[in-house]
PDB file of C-alpha atoms in Angstrom:
ATOM      1  CA  MET A   1      -7.325 -14.526 -29.669  1.00 51.00           C
ATOM      2  CA  ALA A   2      -5.900 -13.072 -26.452  1.00 59.00           C
ATOM      3  CA  PRO A   3      -4.153  -9.685 -26.693  1.00 65.00           C
ATOM      4  CA  ALA A   4      -0.399  -9.698 -26.397  1.00 67.00           C
ATOM      5  CA  PRO A   5       0.918  -9.342 -22.804  1.00 71.00           C
ATOM      6  CA  LEU A   6       1.868  -5.839 -21.629  1.00 72.00           C
ATOM      7  CA  SER A   7       5.659  -5.447 -21.385  1.00 71.00           C
ATOM      8  CA  VAL A   8       6.837  -3.944 -18.065  1.00 70.00           C
ATOM      9  CA  PRO A   9      10.514  -3.062 -17.642  1.00 63.00           C
ATOM     10  CA  SER A  10      12.097  -5.048 -14.884  1.00 60.00           C
ATOM     11  CA  THR A  11      13.093  -1.921 -12.968  1.00 60.00           C
ATOM     12  CA  PHE A  12       9.383  -1.425 -12.118  1.00 58.00           C
ATOM     13  CA  THR A  13       9.292  -4.899 -10.550  1.00 54.00           C
ATOM     14  CA  THR A  14      12.613  -4.684  -8.675  1.00 50.00           C
ATOM     15  CA  SER A  15      12.732  -1.030  -7.525  1.00 50.00           C
ATOM     16  CA  ASN A  16      11.607   0.111  -4.116  1.00 52.00           C
ATOM     17  CA  GLU A  17      11.326   3.640  -5.314  1.00 51.00           C
ATOM     18  CA  SER A  18       7.834   4.974  -5.052  1.00 47.00           C
ATOM     19  CA  SER A  19       8.816   7.607  -7.588  1.00 48.00           C
ATOM     20  CA  LYS A  20       8.974   5.054 -10.354  1.00 62.00           C
ATOM     21  CA  LYS A  21       5.591   4.829 -11.910  1.00 73.00           C
ATOM     22  CA  LEU A  22       4.213   2.860 -14.900  1.00 76.00           C
ATOM     23  CA  PRO A  23       2.897   4.883 -17.792  1.00 81.00           C
ATOM     24  CA  ALA A  24      -0.754   5.785 -17.220  1.00 86.00           C
ATOM     25  CA  GLU A  25      -1.803   3.633 -20.261  1.00 85.00           C
ATOM     26  CA  THR A  26      -0.074   0.580 -18.842  1.00 82.00           C
ATOM     27  CA  ARG A  27      -1.552   1.154 -15.299  1.00 85.00           C
ATOM     28  CA  ASN A  28      -5.077   1.616 -16.785  1.00 88.00           C
ATOM     29  CA  ALA A  29      -4.802  -1.581 -18.879  1.00 86.00           C
ATOM     30  CA  ILE A  30      -3.637  -3.495 -15.826  1.00 88.00           C
ATOM     31  CA  LEU A  31      -6.468  -2.088 -13.610  1.00 90.00           C
ATOM     32  CA  ALA A  32      -9.066  -2.754 -16.304  1.00 90.00           C
ATOM     33  CA  HIS A  33      -7.926  -6.387 -16.478  1.00 90.00           C
ATOM     34  CA  LEU A  34      -8.053  -6.747 -12.643  1.00 92.00           C
ATOM     35  CA  VAL A  35     -11.579  -5.218 -12.424  1.00 93.00           C
ATOM     36  CA  ALA A  36     -12.863  -7.237 -15.417  1.00 93.00           C
ATOM     37  CA  THR A  37     -11.646 -10.539 -13.880  1.00 93.00           C
ATOM     38  CA  ASN A  38     -12.834  -9.663 -10.378  1.00 94.00           C
ATOM     39  CA  LYS A  39      -9.241  -9.862  -9.057  1.00 94.00           C
ATOM     40  CA  VAL A  40      -9.531  -6.558  -7.196  1.00 92.00           C
ATOM     41  CA  THR A  41     -12.135  -8.103  -4.874  1.00 94.00           C
ATOM     42  CA  GLY A  42      -9.967 -11.152  -4.493  1.00 94.00           C
ATOM     43  CA  LEU A  43      -6.922  -9.080  -3.571  1.00 94.00           C
ATOM     44  CA  ASN A  44      -9.029  -7.051  -1.103  1.00 95.00           C
ATOM     45  CA  THR A  45     -10.234 -10.311   0.528  1.00 96.00           C
ATOM     46  CA  ILE A  46      -6.706 -11.792   0.848  1.00 95.00           C
ATOM     47  CA  LEU A  47      -5.171  -8.581   2.234  1.00 95.00           C
ATOM     48  CA  ARG A  48      -8.043  -8.034   4.698  1.00 96.00           C
ATOM     49  CA  ASN A  49      -7.812 -11.647   5.904  1.00 96.00           C
ATOM     50  CA  GLU A  50      -4.036 -11.495   6.240  1.00 95.00           C
ATOM     51  CA  LEU A  51      -4.081  -8.217   8.127  1.00 95.00           C
ATOM     52  CA  VAL A  52      -6.713  -9.524  10.561  1.00 97.00           C
ATOM     53  CA  ARG A  53      -4.709 -12.722  11.017  1.00 96.00           C
ATOM     54  CA  ALA A  54      -1.558 -10.709  11.744  1.00 94.00           C
ATOM     55  CA  GLY A  55      -3.434  -8.626  14.387  1.00 95.00           C
ATOM     56  CA  TRP A  56      -2.873  -5.453  12.308  1.00 94.00           C
ATOM     57  CA  THR A  57      -6.359  -4.263  12.349  1.00 94.00           C
ATOM     58  CA  ASP A  58      -6.525  -4.485  16.153  1.00 95.00           C
ATOM     59  CA  ARG A  59      -3.312  -2.430  16.356  1.00 94.00           C
ATOM     60  CA  VAL A  60      -4.804   0.203  13.971  1.00 95.00           C
ATOM     61  CA  LYS A  61      -7.862   0.427  16.224  1.00 95.00           C
ATOM     62  CA  GLU A  62      -5.635   0.813  19.307  1.00 94.00           C
ATOM     63  CA  LEU A  63      -3.536   3.533  17.691  1.00 95.00           C
ATOM     64  CA  SER A  64      -6.693   5.379  16.463  1.00 95.00           C
ATOM     65  CA  LEU A  65      -8.083   5.447  19.963  1.00 95.00           C
ATOM     66  CA  GLU A  66      -4.746   6.622  21.263  1.00 94.00           C
ATOM     67  CA  LEU A  67      -4.504   9.447  18.816  1.00 95.00           C
ATOM     68  CA  LEU A  68      -8.067  10.695  19.640  1.00 96.00           C
ATOM     69  CA  ARG A  69      -7.730  10.316  23.381  1.00 96.00           C
ATOM     70  CA  SER A  70      -4.342  12.162  23.471  1.00 95.00           C
ATOM     71  CA  GLY A  71      -5.810  15.079  21.380  1.00 96.00           C
ATOM     72  CA  LYS A  72      -3.139  14.686  18.668  1.00 95.00           C
ATOM     73  CA  CYS A  73      -6.060  14.110  16.192  1.00 96.00           C
ATOM     74  CA  ASN A  74      -9.588  15.389  16.227  1.00 95.00           C
ATOM     75  CA  THR A  75     -11.039  14.287  12.987  1.00 96.00           C
ATOM     76  CA  PHE A  76     -11.239  11.072  10.889  1.00 95.00           C
ATOM     77  CA  GLU A  77      -9.030  12.634   8.225  1.00 95.00           C
ATOM     78  CA  GLN A  78      -6.332  13.415  10.768  1.00 95.00           C
ATOM     79  CA  VAL A  79      -6.486   9.818  12.266  1.00 96.00           C
ATOM     80  CA  MET A  80      -6.278   8.385   8.778  1.00 94.00           C
ATOM     81  CA  GLY A  81      -3.301  10.579   7.804  1.00 92.00           C
ATOM     82  CA  GLU A  82      -1.486   9.421  10.897  1.00 92.00           C
ATOM     83  CA  VAL A  83      -2.327   5.758  10.391  1.00 91.00           C
ATOM     84  CA  VAL A  84      -1.225   5.866   6.746  1.00 89.00           C
ATOM     85  CA  ARG A  85       2.021   7.621   7.631  1.00 88.00           C
ATOM     86  CA  LYS A  86       2.799   5.216  10.444  1.00 88.00           C
ATOM     87  CA  ALA A  87       1.934   2.257   8.248  1.00 85.00           C
ATOM     88  CA  GLY A  88       4.382   3.456   5.679  1.00 78.00           C
ATOM     89  CA  GLY A  89       2.020   4.711   3.030  1.00 64.00           C
ATOM     90  CA  GLU A  90       2.027   7.895   1.028  1.00 51.00           C
ATOM     91  CA  TRP A  91      -1.320   9.471   0.256  1.00 40.00           C
ATOM     92  CA  GLY A  92      -1.610  13.153  -0.511  1.00 36.00           C
ATOM     93  CA  TRP A  93      -4.147  13.925   2.066  1.00 32.00           C
ATOM     94  CA  ALA A  94      -1.999  12.253   4.779  1.00 32.00           C
ATOM     95  CA  LYS A  95       0.212  15.368   4.621  1.00 37.00           C
ATOM     96  CA  GLN A  96      -2.523  17.905   5.198  1.00 36.00           C
ATOM     97  CA  THR A  97      -1.932  20.337   7.994  1.00 31.00           C
ATOM     98  CA  MET A  98      -3.576  19.030  11.252  1.00 32.00           C
ATOM     99  CA  ALA A  99      -5.537  21.262  13.596  1.00 33.00           C
ATOM    100  CA  ASN A 100      -2.542  21.506  15.965  1.00 35.00           C
ATOM    101  CA  GLY A 101      -0.427  23.221  13.333  1.00 38.00           C
ATOM    102  CA  HIS A 102       1.768  20.242  12.541  1.00 41.00           C
ATOM    103  CA  THR A 103       1.835  18.106   9.374  1.00 39.00           C
ATOM    104  CA  SER A 104       1.799  14.389   9.758  1.00 41.00           C
ATOM    105  CA  ASP A 105       5.335  14.047   8.494  1.00 42.00           C
ATOM    106  CA  GLU A 106       6.960  16.829  10.502  1.00 43.00           C
ATOM    107  CA  GLY A 107       9.183  14.997  12.880  1.00 44.00           C
ATOM    108  CA  ASP A 108       8.284  11.540  14.158  1.00 47.00           C
ATOM    109  CA  ASP A 109       6.247  12.225  17.304  1.00 48.00           C
ATOM    110  CA  ASP A 110       5.961   8.552  17.973  1.00 49.00           C
ATOM    111  CA  GLU A 111       7.749   8.438  21.295  1.00 49.00           C
ATOM    112  CA  GLY A 112       4.400   8.273  23.130  1.00 53.00           C
ATOM    113  CA  SER A 113       3.037   5.579  20.880  1.00 62.00           C
ATOM    114  CA  ARG A 114       4.033   1.990  21.361  1.00 66.00           C
ATOM    115  CA  THR A 115       1.764   0.788  18.581  1.00 76.00           C
ATOM    116  CA  ASP A 116       3.593  -0.525  15.527  1.00 85.00           C
ATOM    117  CA  ILE A 117       1.291  -0.581  12.502  1.00 89.00           C
ATOM    118  CA  LYS A 118       3.807  -1.100   9.760  1.00 88.00           C
ATOM    119  CA  VAL A 119       2.110  -3.613   7.237  1.00 88.00           C
ATOM    120  CA  PRO A 120       3.727  -6.971   7.947  1.00 89.00           C
ATOM    121  CA  LYS A 121       6.083  -8.331   5.397  1.00 90.00           C
ATOM    122  CA  GLU A 122       4.120 -11.492   5.222  1.00 92.00           C
ATOM    123  CA  VAL A 123       1.001  -9.639   4.263  1.00 92.00           C
ATOM    124  CA  VAL A 124       2.812  -7.860   1.457  1.00 90.00           C
ATOM    125  CA  GLU A 125       4.301 -11.111   0.229  1.00 92.00           C
ATOM    126  CA  GLN A 126       0.790 -12.699   0.068  1.00 94.00           C
ATOM    127  CA  GLY A 127      -0.432  -9.702  -1.930  1.00 92.00           C
ATOM    128  CA  VAL A 128       2.508  -9.862  -4.368  1.00 90.00           C
ATOM    129  CA  LYS A 129       1.986 -13.620  -4.811  1.00 93.00           C
ATOM    130  CA  TYR A 130      -1.675 -13.031  -5.526  1.00 94.00           C
ATOM    131  CA  MET A 131      -0.994 -10.191  -8.059  1.00 91.00           C
ATOM    132  CA  LYS A 132       1.700 -12.267  -9.853  1.00 88.00           C
ATOM    133  CA  GLU A 133      -0.814 -15.021 -10.389  1.00 91.00           C
ATOM    134  CA  ALA A 134      -3.566 -12.613 -11.324  1.00 92.00           C
ATOM    135  CA  LEU A 135      -1.432 -10.888 -13.971  1.00 89.00           C
ATOM    136  CA  LYS A 136       0.197 -14.079 -15.406  1.00 87.00           C
ATOM    137  CA  GLY A 137      -0.180 -13.896 -19.207  1.00 84.00           C
ATOM    138  CA  VAL A 138      -1.256 -10.224 -19.030  1.00 83.00           C
ATOM    139  CA  VAL A 139       1.961  -8.635 -17.956  1.00 80.00           C
ATOM    140  CA  GLU A 140       5.340  -9.697 -19.178  1.00 79.00           C
ATOM    141  CA  VAL A 141       8.555  -8.405 -17.366  1.00 72.00           C
ATOM    142  CA  ASP A 142      11.126  -7.196 -19.825  1.00 71.00           C
ATOM    143  CA  HIS A 143      14.532  -8.054 -18.518  1.00 65.00           C
ATOM    144  CA  ARG A 144      16.541  -6.685 -21.555  1.00 66.00           C
ATOM    145  CA  GLU A 145      17.565  -3.479 -19.761  1.00 54.00           C
ATOM    146  CA  MET A 146      19.030  -5.429 -16.955  1.00 46.00           C
ATOM    147  CA  ASN A 147      21.193  -7.277 -19.447  1.00 47.00           C
ATOM    148  CA  GLY A 148      22.405  -4.012 -21.067  1.00 49.00           C
ATOM    149  CA  VAL A 149      20.173  -4.416 -24.147  1.00 43.00           C
TER     150      VAL A 149
END
């Protein structure tokens, strides 16, 4: 008999706030399922293929070279921090102080860069579509709170 689906409040599926986080137990259960069913590898493959198809990986290479050649970044960690920041991500080490004394989120010194590396909406949509299918029957969205229950 399959375990009962995990109940996830609809605010976690409709909110754009990165501050909203699922409880650790729920996150761990979802991750365990994804790993056990090899869905993490599938997601990785889909996202990688979509990013290549969209030309995103070439733009990241271009930006990385630009950052190194300009002297704005001198280490791999600094380049990764700038790439993650410009792509719209939030990783703790992306905010580390860089050798030039600035943090990666102090100002937006992008006027010299013409390279847009925001993750394309289509790529995100493909990832979401894959995850919805991968978690079907495992996660159930609870809409009661939206209906005032």
